[in-house]
Coordinates of C-alpha atoms in Angstrom, one line a residue:
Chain A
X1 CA 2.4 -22.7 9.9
X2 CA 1.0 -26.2 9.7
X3 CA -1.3 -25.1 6.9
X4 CA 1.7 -24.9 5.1
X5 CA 2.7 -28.4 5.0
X6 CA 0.2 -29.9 3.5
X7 CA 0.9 -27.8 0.6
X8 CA 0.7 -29.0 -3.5
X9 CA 4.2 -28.6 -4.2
X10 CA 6.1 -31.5 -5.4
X11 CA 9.6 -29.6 -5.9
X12 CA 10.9 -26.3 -4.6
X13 CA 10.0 -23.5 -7.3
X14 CA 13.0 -21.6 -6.3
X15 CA 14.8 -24.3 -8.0
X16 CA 12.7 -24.9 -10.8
X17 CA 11.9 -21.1 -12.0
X18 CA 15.4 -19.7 -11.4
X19 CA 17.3 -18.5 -14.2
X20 CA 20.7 -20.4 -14.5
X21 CA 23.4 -21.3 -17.0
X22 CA 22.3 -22.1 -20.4
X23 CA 18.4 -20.7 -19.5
X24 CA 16.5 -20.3 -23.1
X25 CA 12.8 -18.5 -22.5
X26 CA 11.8 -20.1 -25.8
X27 CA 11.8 -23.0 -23.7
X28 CA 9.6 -22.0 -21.4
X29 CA 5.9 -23.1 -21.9
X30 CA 3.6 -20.3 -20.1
X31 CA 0.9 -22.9 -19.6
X32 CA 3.1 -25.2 -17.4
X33 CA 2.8 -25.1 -13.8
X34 CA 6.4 -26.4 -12.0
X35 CA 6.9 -28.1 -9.3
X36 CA 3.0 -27.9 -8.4
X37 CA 1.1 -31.1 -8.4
X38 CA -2.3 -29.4 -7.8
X39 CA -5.1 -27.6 -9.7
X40 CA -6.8 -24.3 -10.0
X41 CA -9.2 -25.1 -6.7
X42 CA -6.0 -26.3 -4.6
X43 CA -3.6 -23.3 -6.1
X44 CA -6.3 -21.2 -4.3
X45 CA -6.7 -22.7 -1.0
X46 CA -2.8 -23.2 -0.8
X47 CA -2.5 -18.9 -1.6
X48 CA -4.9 -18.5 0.8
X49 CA -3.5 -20.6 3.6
X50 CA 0.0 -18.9 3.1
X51 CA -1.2 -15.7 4.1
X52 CA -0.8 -15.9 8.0
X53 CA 3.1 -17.0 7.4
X54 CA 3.8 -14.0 5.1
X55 CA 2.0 -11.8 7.4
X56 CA 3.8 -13.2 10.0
X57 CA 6.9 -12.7 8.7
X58 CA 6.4 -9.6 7.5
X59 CA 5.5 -8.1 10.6
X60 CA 8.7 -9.3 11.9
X61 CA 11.0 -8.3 9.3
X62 CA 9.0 -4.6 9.8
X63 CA 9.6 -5.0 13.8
X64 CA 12.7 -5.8 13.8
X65 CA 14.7 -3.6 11.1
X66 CA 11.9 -0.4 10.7
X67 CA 13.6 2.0 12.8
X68 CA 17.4 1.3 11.9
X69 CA 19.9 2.7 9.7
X70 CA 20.7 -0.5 8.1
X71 CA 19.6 -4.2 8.1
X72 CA 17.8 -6.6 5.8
X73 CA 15.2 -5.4 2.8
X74 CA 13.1 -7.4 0.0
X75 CA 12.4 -6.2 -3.2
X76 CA 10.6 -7.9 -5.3
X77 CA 10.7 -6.8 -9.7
X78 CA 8.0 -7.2 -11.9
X79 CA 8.3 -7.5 -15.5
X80 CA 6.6 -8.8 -18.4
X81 CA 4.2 -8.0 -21.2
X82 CA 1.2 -6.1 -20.8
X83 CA -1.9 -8.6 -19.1
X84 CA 0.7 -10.7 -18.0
X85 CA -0.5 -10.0 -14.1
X86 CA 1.4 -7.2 -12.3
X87 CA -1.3 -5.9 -10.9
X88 CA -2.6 -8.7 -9.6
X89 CA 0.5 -9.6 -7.6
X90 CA 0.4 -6.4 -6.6
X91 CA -2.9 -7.0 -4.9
X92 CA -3.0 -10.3 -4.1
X93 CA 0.0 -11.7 -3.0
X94 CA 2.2 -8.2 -1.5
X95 CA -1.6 -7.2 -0.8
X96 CA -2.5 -9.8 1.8
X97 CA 0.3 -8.1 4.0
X98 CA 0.5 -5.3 6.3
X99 CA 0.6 -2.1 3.6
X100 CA 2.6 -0.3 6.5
X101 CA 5.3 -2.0 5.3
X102 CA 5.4 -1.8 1.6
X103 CA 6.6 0.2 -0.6
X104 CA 5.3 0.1 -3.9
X105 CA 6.3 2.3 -7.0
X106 CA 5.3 2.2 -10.3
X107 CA 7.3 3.4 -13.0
X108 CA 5.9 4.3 -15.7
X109 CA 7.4 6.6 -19.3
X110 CA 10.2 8.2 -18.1
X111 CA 8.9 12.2 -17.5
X112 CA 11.5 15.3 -19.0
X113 CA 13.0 15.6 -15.2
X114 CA 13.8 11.5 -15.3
X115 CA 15.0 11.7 -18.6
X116 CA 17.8 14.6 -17.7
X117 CA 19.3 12.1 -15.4
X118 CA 21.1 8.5 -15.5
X119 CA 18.1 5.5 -16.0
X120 CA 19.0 4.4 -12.4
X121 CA 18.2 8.1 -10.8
X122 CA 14.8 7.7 -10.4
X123 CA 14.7 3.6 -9.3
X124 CA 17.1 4.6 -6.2
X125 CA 14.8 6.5 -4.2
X126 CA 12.9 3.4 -4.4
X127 CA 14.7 1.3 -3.1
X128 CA 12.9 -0.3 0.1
X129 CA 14.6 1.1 3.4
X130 CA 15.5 -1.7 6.2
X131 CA 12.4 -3.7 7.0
X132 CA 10.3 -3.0 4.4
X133 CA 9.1 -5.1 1.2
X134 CA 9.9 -2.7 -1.8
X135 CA 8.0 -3.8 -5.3
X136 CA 8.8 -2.4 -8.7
X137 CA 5.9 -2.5 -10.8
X138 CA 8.3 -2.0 -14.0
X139 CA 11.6 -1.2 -13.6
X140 CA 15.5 -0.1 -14.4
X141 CA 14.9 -3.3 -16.8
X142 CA 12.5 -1.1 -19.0
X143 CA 15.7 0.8 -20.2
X144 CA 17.2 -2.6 -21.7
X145 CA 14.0 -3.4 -22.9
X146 CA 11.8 -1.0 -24.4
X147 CA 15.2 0.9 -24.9
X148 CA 16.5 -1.7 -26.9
X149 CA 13.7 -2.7 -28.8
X150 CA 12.7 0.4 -29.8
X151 CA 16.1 1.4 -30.4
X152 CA 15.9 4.1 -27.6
X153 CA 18.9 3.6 -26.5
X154 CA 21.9 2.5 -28.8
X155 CA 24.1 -1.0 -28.5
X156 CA 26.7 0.9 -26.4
X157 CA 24.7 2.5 -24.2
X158 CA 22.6 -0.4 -23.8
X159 CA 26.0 -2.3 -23.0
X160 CA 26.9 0.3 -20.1
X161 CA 23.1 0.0 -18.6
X162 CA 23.8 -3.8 -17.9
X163 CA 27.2 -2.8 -16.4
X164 CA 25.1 -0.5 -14.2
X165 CA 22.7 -2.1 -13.4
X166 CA 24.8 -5.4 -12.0
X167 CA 26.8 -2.5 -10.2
X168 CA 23.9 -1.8 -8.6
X169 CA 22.2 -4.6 -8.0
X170 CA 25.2 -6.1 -5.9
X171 CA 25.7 -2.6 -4.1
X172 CA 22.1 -3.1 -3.2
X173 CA 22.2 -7.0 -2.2
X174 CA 25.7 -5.5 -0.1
X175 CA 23.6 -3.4 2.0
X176 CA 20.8 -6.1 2.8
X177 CA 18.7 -6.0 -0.4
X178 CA 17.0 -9.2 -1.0
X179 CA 16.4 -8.9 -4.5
X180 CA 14.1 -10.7 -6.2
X181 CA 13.4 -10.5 -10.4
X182 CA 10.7 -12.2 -11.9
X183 CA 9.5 -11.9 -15.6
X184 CA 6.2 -13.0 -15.8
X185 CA 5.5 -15.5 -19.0
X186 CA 2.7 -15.1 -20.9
X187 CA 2.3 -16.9 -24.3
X188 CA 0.8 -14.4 -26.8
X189 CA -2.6 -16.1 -27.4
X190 CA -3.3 -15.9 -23.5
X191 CA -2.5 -11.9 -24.1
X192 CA -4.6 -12.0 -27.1
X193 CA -7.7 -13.6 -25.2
X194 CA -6.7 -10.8 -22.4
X195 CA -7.1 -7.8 -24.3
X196 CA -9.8 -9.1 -25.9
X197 CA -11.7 -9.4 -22.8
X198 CA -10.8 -5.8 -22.2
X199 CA -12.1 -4.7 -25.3
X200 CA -15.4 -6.5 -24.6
X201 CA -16.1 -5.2 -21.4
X202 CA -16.5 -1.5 -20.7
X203 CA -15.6 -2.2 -16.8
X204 CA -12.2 -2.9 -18.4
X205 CA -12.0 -0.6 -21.5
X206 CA -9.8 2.0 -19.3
X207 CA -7.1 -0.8 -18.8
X208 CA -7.1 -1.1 -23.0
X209 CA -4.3 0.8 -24.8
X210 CA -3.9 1.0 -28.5
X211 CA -0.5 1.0 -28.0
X212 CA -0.7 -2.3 -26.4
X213 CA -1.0 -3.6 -29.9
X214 CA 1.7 -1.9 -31.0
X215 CA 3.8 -3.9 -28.2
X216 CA 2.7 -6.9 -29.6
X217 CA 4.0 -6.7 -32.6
X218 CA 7.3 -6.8 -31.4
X219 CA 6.7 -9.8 -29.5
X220 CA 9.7 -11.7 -30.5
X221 CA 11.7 -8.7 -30.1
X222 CA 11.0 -8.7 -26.5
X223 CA 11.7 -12.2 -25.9
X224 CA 14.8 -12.0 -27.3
X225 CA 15.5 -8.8 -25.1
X226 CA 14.1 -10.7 -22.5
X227 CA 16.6 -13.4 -23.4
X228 CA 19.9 -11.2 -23.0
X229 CA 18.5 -9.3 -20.1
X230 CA 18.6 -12.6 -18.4
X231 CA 21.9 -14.0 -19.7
X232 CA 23.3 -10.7 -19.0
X233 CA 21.8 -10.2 -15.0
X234 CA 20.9 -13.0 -13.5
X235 CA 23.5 -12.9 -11.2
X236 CA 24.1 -14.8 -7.7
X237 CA 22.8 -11.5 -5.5
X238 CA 20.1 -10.5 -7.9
X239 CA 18.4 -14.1 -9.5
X240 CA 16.2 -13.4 -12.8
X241 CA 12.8 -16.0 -12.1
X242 CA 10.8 -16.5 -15.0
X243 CA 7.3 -17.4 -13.8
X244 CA 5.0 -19.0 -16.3
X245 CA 1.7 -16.8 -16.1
X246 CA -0.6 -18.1 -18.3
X247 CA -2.8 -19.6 -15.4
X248 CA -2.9 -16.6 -12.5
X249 CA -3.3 -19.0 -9.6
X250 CA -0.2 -20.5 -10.8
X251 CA 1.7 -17.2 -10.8
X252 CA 0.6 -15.6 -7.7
X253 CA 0.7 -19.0 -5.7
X254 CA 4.6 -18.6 -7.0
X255 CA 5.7 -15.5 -6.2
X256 CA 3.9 -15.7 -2.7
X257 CA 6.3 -18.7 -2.4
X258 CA 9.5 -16.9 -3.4
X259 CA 8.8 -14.1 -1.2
X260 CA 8.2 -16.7 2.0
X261 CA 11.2 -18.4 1.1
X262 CA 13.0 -15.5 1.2
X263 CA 11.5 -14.3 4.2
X264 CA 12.5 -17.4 5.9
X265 CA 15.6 -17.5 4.9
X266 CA 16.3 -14.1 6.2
X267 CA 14.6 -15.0 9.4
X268 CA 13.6 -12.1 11.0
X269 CA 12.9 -11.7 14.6
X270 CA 10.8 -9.9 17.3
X271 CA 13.6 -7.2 18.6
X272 CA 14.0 -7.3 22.3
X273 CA 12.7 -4.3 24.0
X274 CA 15.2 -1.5 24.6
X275 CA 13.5 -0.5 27.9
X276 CA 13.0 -2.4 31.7
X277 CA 9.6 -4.4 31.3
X278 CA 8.9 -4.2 34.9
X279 CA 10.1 -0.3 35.7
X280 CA 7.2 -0.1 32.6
X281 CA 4.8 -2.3 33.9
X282 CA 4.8 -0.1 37.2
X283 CA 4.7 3.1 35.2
X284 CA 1.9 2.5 33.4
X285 CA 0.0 0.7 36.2
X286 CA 0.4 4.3 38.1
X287 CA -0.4 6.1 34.8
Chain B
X1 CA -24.0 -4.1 -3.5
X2 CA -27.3 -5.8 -1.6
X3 CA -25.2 -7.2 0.7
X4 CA -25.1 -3.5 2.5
X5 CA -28.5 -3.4 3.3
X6 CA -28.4 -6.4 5.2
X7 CA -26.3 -4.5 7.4
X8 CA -27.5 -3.3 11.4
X9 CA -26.6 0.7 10.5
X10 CA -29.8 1.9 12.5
X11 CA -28.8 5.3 11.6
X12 CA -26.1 7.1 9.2
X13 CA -23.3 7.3 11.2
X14 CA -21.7 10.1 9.1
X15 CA -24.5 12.5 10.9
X16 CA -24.0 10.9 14.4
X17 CA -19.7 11.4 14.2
X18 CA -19.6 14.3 12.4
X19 CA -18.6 17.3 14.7
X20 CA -20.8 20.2 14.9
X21 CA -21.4 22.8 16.9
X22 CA -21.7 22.5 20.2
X23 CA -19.2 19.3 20.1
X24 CA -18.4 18.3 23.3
X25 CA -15.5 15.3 23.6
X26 CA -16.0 15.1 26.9
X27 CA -19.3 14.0 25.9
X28 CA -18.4 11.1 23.9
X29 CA -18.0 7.3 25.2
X30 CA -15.4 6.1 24.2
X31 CA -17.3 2.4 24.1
X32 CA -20.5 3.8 22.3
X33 CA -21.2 2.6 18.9
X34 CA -23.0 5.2 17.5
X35 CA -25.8 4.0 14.6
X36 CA -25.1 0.5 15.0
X37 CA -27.7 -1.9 16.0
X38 CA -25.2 -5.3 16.2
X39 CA -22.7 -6.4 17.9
X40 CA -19.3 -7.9 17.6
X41 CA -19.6 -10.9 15.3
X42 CA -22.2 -9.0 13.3
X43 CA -20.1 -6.2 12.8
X44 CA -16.8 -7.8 11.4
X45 CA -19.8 -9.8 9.0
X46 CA -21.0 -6.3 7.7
X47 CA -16.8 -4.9 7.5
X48 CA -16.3 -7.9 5.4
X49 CA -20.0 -7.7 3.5
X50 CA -18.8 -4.2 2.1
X51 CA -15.3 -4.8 1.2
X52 CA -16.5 -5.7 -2.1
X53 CA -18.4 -2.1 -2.5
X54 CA -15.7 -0.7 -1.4
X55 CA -13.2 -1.9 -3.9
X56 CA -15.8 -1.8 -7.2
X57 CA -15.9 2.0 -6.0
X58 CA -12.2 2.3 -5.3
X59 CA -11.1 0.7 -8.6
X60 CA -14.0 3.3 -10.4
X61 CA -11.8 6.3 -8.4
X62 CA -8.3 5.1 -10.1
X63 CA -10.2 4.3 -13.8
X64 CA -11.7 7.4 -14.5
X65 CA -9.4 10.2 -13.0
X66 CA -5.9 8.5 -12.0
X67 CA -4.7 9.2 -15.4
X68 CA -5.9 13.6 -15.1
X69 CA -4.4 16.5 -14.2
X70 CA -7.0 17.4 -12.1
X71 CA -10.4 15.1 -10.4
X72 CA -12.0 14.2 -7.2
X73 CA -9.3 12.0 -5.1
X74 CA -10.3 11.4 -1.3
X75 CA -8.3 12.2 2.0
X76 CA -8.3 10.2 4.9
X77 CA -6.8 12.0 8.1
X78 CA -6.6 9.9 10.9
X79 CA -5.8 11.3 14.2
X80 CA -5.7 9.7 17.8
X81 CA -4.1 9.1 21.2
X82 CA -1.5 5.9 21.1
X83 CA -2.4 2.2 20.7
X84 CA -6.3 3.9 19.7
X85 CA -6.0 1.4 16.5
X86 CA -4.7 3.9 13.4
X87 CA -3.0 0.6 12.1
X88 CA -5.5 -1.8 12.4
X89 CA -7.4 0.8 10.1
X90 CA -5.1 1.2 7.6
X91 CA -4.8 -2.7 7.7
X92 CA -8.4 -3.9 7.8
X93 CA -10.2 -1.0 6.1
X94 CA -8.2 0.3 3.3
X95 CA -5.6 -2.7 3.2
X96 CA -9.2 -4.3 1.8
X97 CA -8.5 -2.0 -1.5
X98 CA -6.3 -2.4 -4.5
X99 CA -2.8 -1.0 -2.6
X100 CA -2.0 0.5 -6.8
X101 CA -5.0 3.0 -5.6
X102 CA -3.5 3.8 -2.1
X103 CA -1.2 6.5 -1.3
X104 CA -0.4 6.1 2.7
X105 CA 1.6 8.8 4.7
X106 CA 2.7 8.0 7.6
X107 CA 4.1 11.5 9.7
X108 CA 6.7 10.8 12.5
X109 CA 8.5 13.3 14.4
X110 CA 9.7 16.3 11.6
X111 CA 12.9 15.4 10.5
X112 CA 15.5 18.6 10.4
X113 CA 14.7 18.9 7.0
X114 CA 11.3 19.2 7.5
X115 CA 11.3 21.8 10.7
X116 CA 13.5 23.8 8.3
X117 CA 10.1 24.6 6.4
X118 CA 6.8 25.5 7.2
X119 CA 4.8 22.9 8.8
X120 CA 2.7 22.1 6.0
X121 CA 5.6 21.9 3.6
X122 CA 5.9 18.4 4.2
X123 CA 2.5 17.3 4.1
X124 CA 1.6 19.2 0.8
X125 CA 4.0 16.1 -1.2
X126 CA 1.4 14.0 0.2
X127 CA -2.2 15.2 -1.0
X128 CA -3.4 12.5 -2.6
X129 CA -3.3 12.7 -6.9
X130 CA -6.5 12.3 -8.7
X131 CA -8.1 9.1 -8.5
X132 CA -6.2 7.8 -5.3
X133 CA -6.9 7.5 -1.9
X134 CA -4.6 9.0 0.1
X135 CA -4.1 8.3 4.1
X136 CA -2.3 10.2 6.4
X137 CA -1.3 8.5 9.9
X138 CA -1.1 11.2 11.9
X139 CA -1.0 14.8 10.2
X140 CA -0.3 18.6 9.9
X141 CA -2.9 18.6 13.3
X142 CA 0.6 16.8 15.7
X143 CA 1.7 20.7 14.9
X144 CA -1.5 22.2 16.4
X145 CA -1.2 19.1 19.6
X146 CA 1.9 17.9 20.6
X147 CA 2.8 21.6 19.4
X148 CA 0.3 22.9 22.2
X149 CA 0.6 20.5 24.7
X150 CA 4.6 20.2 25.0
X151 CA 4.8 24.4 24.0
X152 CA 6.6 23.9 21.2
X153 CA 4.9 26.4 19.7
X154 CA 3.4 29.6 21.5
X155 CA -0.2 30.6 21.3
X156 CA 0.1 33.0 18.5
X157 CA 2.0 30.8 16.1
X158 CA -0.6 27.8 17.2
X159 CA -3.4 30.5 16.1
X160 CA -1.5 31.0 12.8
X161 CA -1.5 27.2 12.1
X162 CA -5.5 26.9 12.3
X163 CA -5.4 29.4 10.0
X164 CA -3.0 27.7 7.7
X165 CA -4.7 24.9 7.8
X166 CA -8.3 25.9 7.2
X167 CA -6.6 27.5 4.0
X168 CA -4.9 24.5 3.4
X169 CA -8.0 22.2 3.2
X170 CA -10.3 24.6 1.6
X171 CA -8.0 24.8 -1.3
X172 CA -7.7 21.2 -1.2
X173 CA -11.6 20.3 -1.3
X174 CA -11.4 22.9 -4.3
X175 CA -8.9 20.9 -6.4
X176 CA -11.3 18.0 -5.5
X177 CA -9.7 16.2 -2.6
X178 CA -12.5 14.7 -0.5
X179 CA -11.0 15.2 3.0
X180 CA -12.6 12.9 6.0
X181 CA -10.4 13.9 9.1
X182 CA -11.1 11.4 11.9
X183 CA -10.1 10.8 15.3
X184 CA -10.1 7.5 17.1
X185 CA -11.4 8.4 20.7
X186 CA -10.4 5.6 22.8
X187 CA -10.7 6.0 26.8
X188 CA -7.5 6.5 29.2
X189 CA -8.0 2.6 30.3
X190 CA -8.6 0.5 27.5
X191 CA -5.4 2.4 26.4
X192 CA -3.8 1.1 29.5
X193 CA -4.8 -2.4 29.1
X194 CA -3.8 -1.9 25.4
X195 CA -0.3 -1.1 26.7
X196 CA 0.3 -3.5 29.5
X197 CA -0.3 -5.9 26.7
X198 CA 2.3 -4.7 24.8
X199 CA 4.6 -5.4 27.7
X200 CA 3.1 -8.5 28.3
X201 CA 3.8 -10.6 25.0
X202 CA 7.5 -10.7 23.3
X203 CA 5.9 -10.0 19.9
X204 CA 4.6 -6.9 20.4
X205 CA 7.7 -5.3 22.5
X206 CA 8.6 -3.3 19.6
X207 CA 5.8 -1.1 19.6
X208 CA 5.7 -0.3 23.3
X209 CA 7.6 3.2 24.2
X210 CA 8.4 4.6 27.2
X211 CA 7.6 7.7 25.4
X212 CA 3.8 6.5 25.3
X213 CA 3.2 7.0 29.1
X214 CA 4.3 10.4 29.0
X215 CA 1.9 11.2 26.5
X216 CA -0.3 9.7 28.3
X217 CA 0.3 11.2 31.7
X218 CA -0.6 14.4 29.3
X219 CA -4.1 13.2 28.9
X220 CA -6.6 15.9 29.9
X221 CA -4.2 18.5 27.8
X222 CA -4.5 16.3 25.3
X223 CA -8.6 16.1 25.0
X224 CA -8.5 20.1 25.4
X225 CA -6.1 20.5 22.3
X226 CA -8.3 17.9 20.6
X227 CA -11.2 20.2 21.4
X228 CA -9.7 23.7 20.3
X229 CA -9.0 21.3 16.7
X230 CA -12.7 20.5 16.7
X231 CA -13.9 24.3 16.9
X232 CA -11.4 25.7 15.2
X233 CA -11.2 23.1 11.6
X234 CA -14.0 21.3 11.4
X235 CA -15.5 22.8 8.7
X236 CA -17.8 22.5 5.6
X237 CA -15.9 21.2 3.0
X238 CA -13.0 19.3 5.7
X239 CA -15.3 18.2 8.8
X240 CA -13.9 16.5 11.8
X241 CA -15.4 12.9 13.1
X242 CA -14.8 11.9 16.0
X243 CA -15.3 7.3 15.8
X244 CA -15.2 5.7 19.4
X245 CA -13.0 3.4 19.3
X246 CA -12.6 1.3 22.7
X247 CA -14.1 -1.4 20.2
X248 CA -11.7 -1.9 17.4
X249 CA -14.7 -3.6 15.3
X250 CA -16.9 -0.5 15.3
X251 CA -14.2 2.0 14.4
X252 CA -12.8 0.1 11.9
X253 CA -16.9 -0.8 10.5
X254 CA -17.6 3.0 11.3
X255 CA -14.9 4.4 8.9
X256 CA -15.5 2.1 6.4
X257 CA -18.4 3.2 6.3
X258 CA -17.7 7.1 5.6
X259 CA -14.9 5.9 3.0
X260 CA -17.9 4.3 1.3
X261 CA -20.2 7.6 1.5
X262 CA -17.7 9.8 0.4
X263 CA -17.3 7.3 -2.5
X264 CA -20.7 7.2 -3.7
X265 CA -21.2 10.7 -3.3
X266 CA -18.1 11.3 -5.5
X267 CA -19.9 8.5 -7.6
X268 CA -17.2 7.8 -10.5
X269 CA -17.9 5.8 -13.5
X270 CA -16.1 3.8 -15.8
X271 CA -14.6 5.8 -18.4
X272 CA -15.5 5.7 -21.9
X273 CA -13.2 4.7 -24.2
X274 CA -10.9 7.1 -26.2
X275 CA -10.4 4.6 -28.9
X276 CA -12.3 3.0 -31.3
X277 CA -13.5 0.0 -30.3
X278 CA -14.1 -2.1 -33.4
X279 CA -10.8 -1.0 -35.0
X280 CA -9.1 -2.2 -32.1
X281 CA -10.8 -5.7 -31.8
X282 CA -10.0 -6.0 -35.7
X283 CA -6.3 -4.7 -35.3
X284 CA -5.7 -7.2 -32.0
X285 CA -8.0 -10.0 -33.8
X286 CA -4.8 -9.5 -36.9
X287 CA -1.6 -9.4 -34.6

């Protein structure tokens, strides 16, 4: 993993993008780019000469954890405002590895059956089994968001959802969850340029909601949901990261990195075989 | 999308694979590369030339029908004997695609659950939705092979399940499901030397199975089975191709290359919008 080393970073973003005590988002500038001393060009190259290392680690986490009951998971949530760049996590960072081993839901309006049930019904059979990398695209965080600003839910309820979903969240990190939250930060006139774009080109038209406008009205709602959310779950099991998105290569280039170091730190690897190599060897050379 | 004809296709491999009648498997080399006038390098340049015509028609799929109740999706049934490379399509071919557009099955031995129902019961909660790509490693047809060849089933109940099937898959194509069933055909040694090196390196241990060589000791039962599956469900509107695939390059080129038929013949287009576009440049241009 030479390729690595020679790396842009001039601090660990771990560090640098985790939410801790005394976190405001208003602080955060969506433009910025921490702990990266490179550019655009460099942000590319360095995404791209990641791949083999998350590959690599992937296939080992997969190998060694697949097939059993219980052992280490990752799962990686994605929030933020529409444009902000889900999707193209999504595709080019959990992408670039094996899709064998990812599982990827999407959650979108809850349908009539979700609704009859508790917010955290449907997320739990999504949670990634042992081995895998699980991604929420959305998430449980959409009923403390949405539900809140849109007065879905009321303060009570939204009171008991956090006390869930902490409950959960450490139940999950118990078991051999690595979770991992990131919001993605977009600064409003970056969305405004985005859905712009989409409006202009008829490639992109089917990606363009009216109601994305609505959304955007309620802009500093959100944040300040966004706000609570964080001062209300970022917890040691299950860190909020709030990932400044206004430049993509940026984002992807540091969510890649969170996932490696998680990888890593897990350190998965190859499982020994289970069988005689040599009683094989002569099996198969008489097969 | 000039890039493709570039490419050393002498001939459409889609009529060259495609069973018919007559299809003999015996009669296929397994290290043939039907169509193809290149070789190794030039292949993996032409897989790599068409990703981009690939995805453009992929992400065309998902725009225009993901969002109906009903629309053209495409199946991708992939069948073979171990180690003949299922993977390394699913990685290299349709791992090229937005993963948001995949749905990938992967079938392992029916769980309890699963043998408490009818055979096709669990592959129904697979077909892919409108506008997806749905992939199936290995299928309803292990109940029509392993189910043959280890007498799980007897003959009658086998001849029930073609039945079932053909059923199955003409009501599928119906509903709009493009359904490409292939099957890697690798030869009894390459799989051998494919295994010993499994035994050989330390990282690939865990998918080595002493359960492989009997299957393989099963190998002419196997090819019959395969060959009752030809004549009995290769049909119009579901047919059967058989890809050599002792070179991993030309299998993985070859089904790209009837992903990217089916596509154009499905032909989707960017959907019009449902909203009025100069509203909502004037509503976004005021928020």
């Amino acid at each position: 993993m030479s390729a690595e080393t020679d790396q842009k970073w001039t601090d660990n973003p771990e560090l640098l993008l985790r939410v801790g005590e005394g976190f405001r988002l208003d602080g955060v500038d969506a433009r910025s780019i921490p702990g990266y001393g490179g550019n655009k060009k460099s942000g590319r190259r360095d995404l791209k000469a990641c791949i083999g290392g998350l590959d690599d680690l992937q296939e080992r986490l997969f190998a060694a954890h697949h097939d059993a009951k219980s052992g280490p998971s990752v799962l990686l949530v994605l929030q933020a405002m529409d444009t902000a760049g889900k999707g193209g996590i999504v595709r080019h960072v959990v992408g670039s590895v094996d899709p064998q081993g990812v599982e990827l839901a999407s959650f979108k309006t809850p349908t009539r059956e979700e609704l009859a049930h508790d917010f955290l019904w449907r997320i739990r059979s999504h949670v990634p089994g042992p081995g895998m990398i699980g991604v929420f695209d959305r998430s449980h965080y959409e009923d403390v968001l949405i539900g809140k600003v849109r007065s879905l839910a009321d303060d009570e309820e939204i009171e008991r959802r956090f006390e869930a979903i902490n409950e959960f969240e450490s139940e999950l990190a118990k078991a051999g969850v690595r979770i991992i939250k990131v919001m993605l930060h977009i600064s409003p006139d970056e969305q405004k340029d985005r859905l712009m774009e989409r409006l202009d080109r008829p490639d992109k038209h089917w990606k363009y909601n009216p109601g994305d406008v609505d959304e955007r009205l309620l802009w500093p709602d959100y944040m300040k949901a966004y706000q609570t959310v964080f001062e209300r779950t970022s917890t040691e099991s299950a860190p909020w990261y709030v990932v400044p998105a206004d430049r993509k290569w940026y984002a992807r280039l540091a969510v890649q990195r969170l996932l490696l170091d998680a990888l890593k730190d897990i350190d998965p690897q190859w499982p020994a075989a289970d069988f005689d190599i040599d009683v094989e060897r002569e099996r198969l050379a008489e097969s």
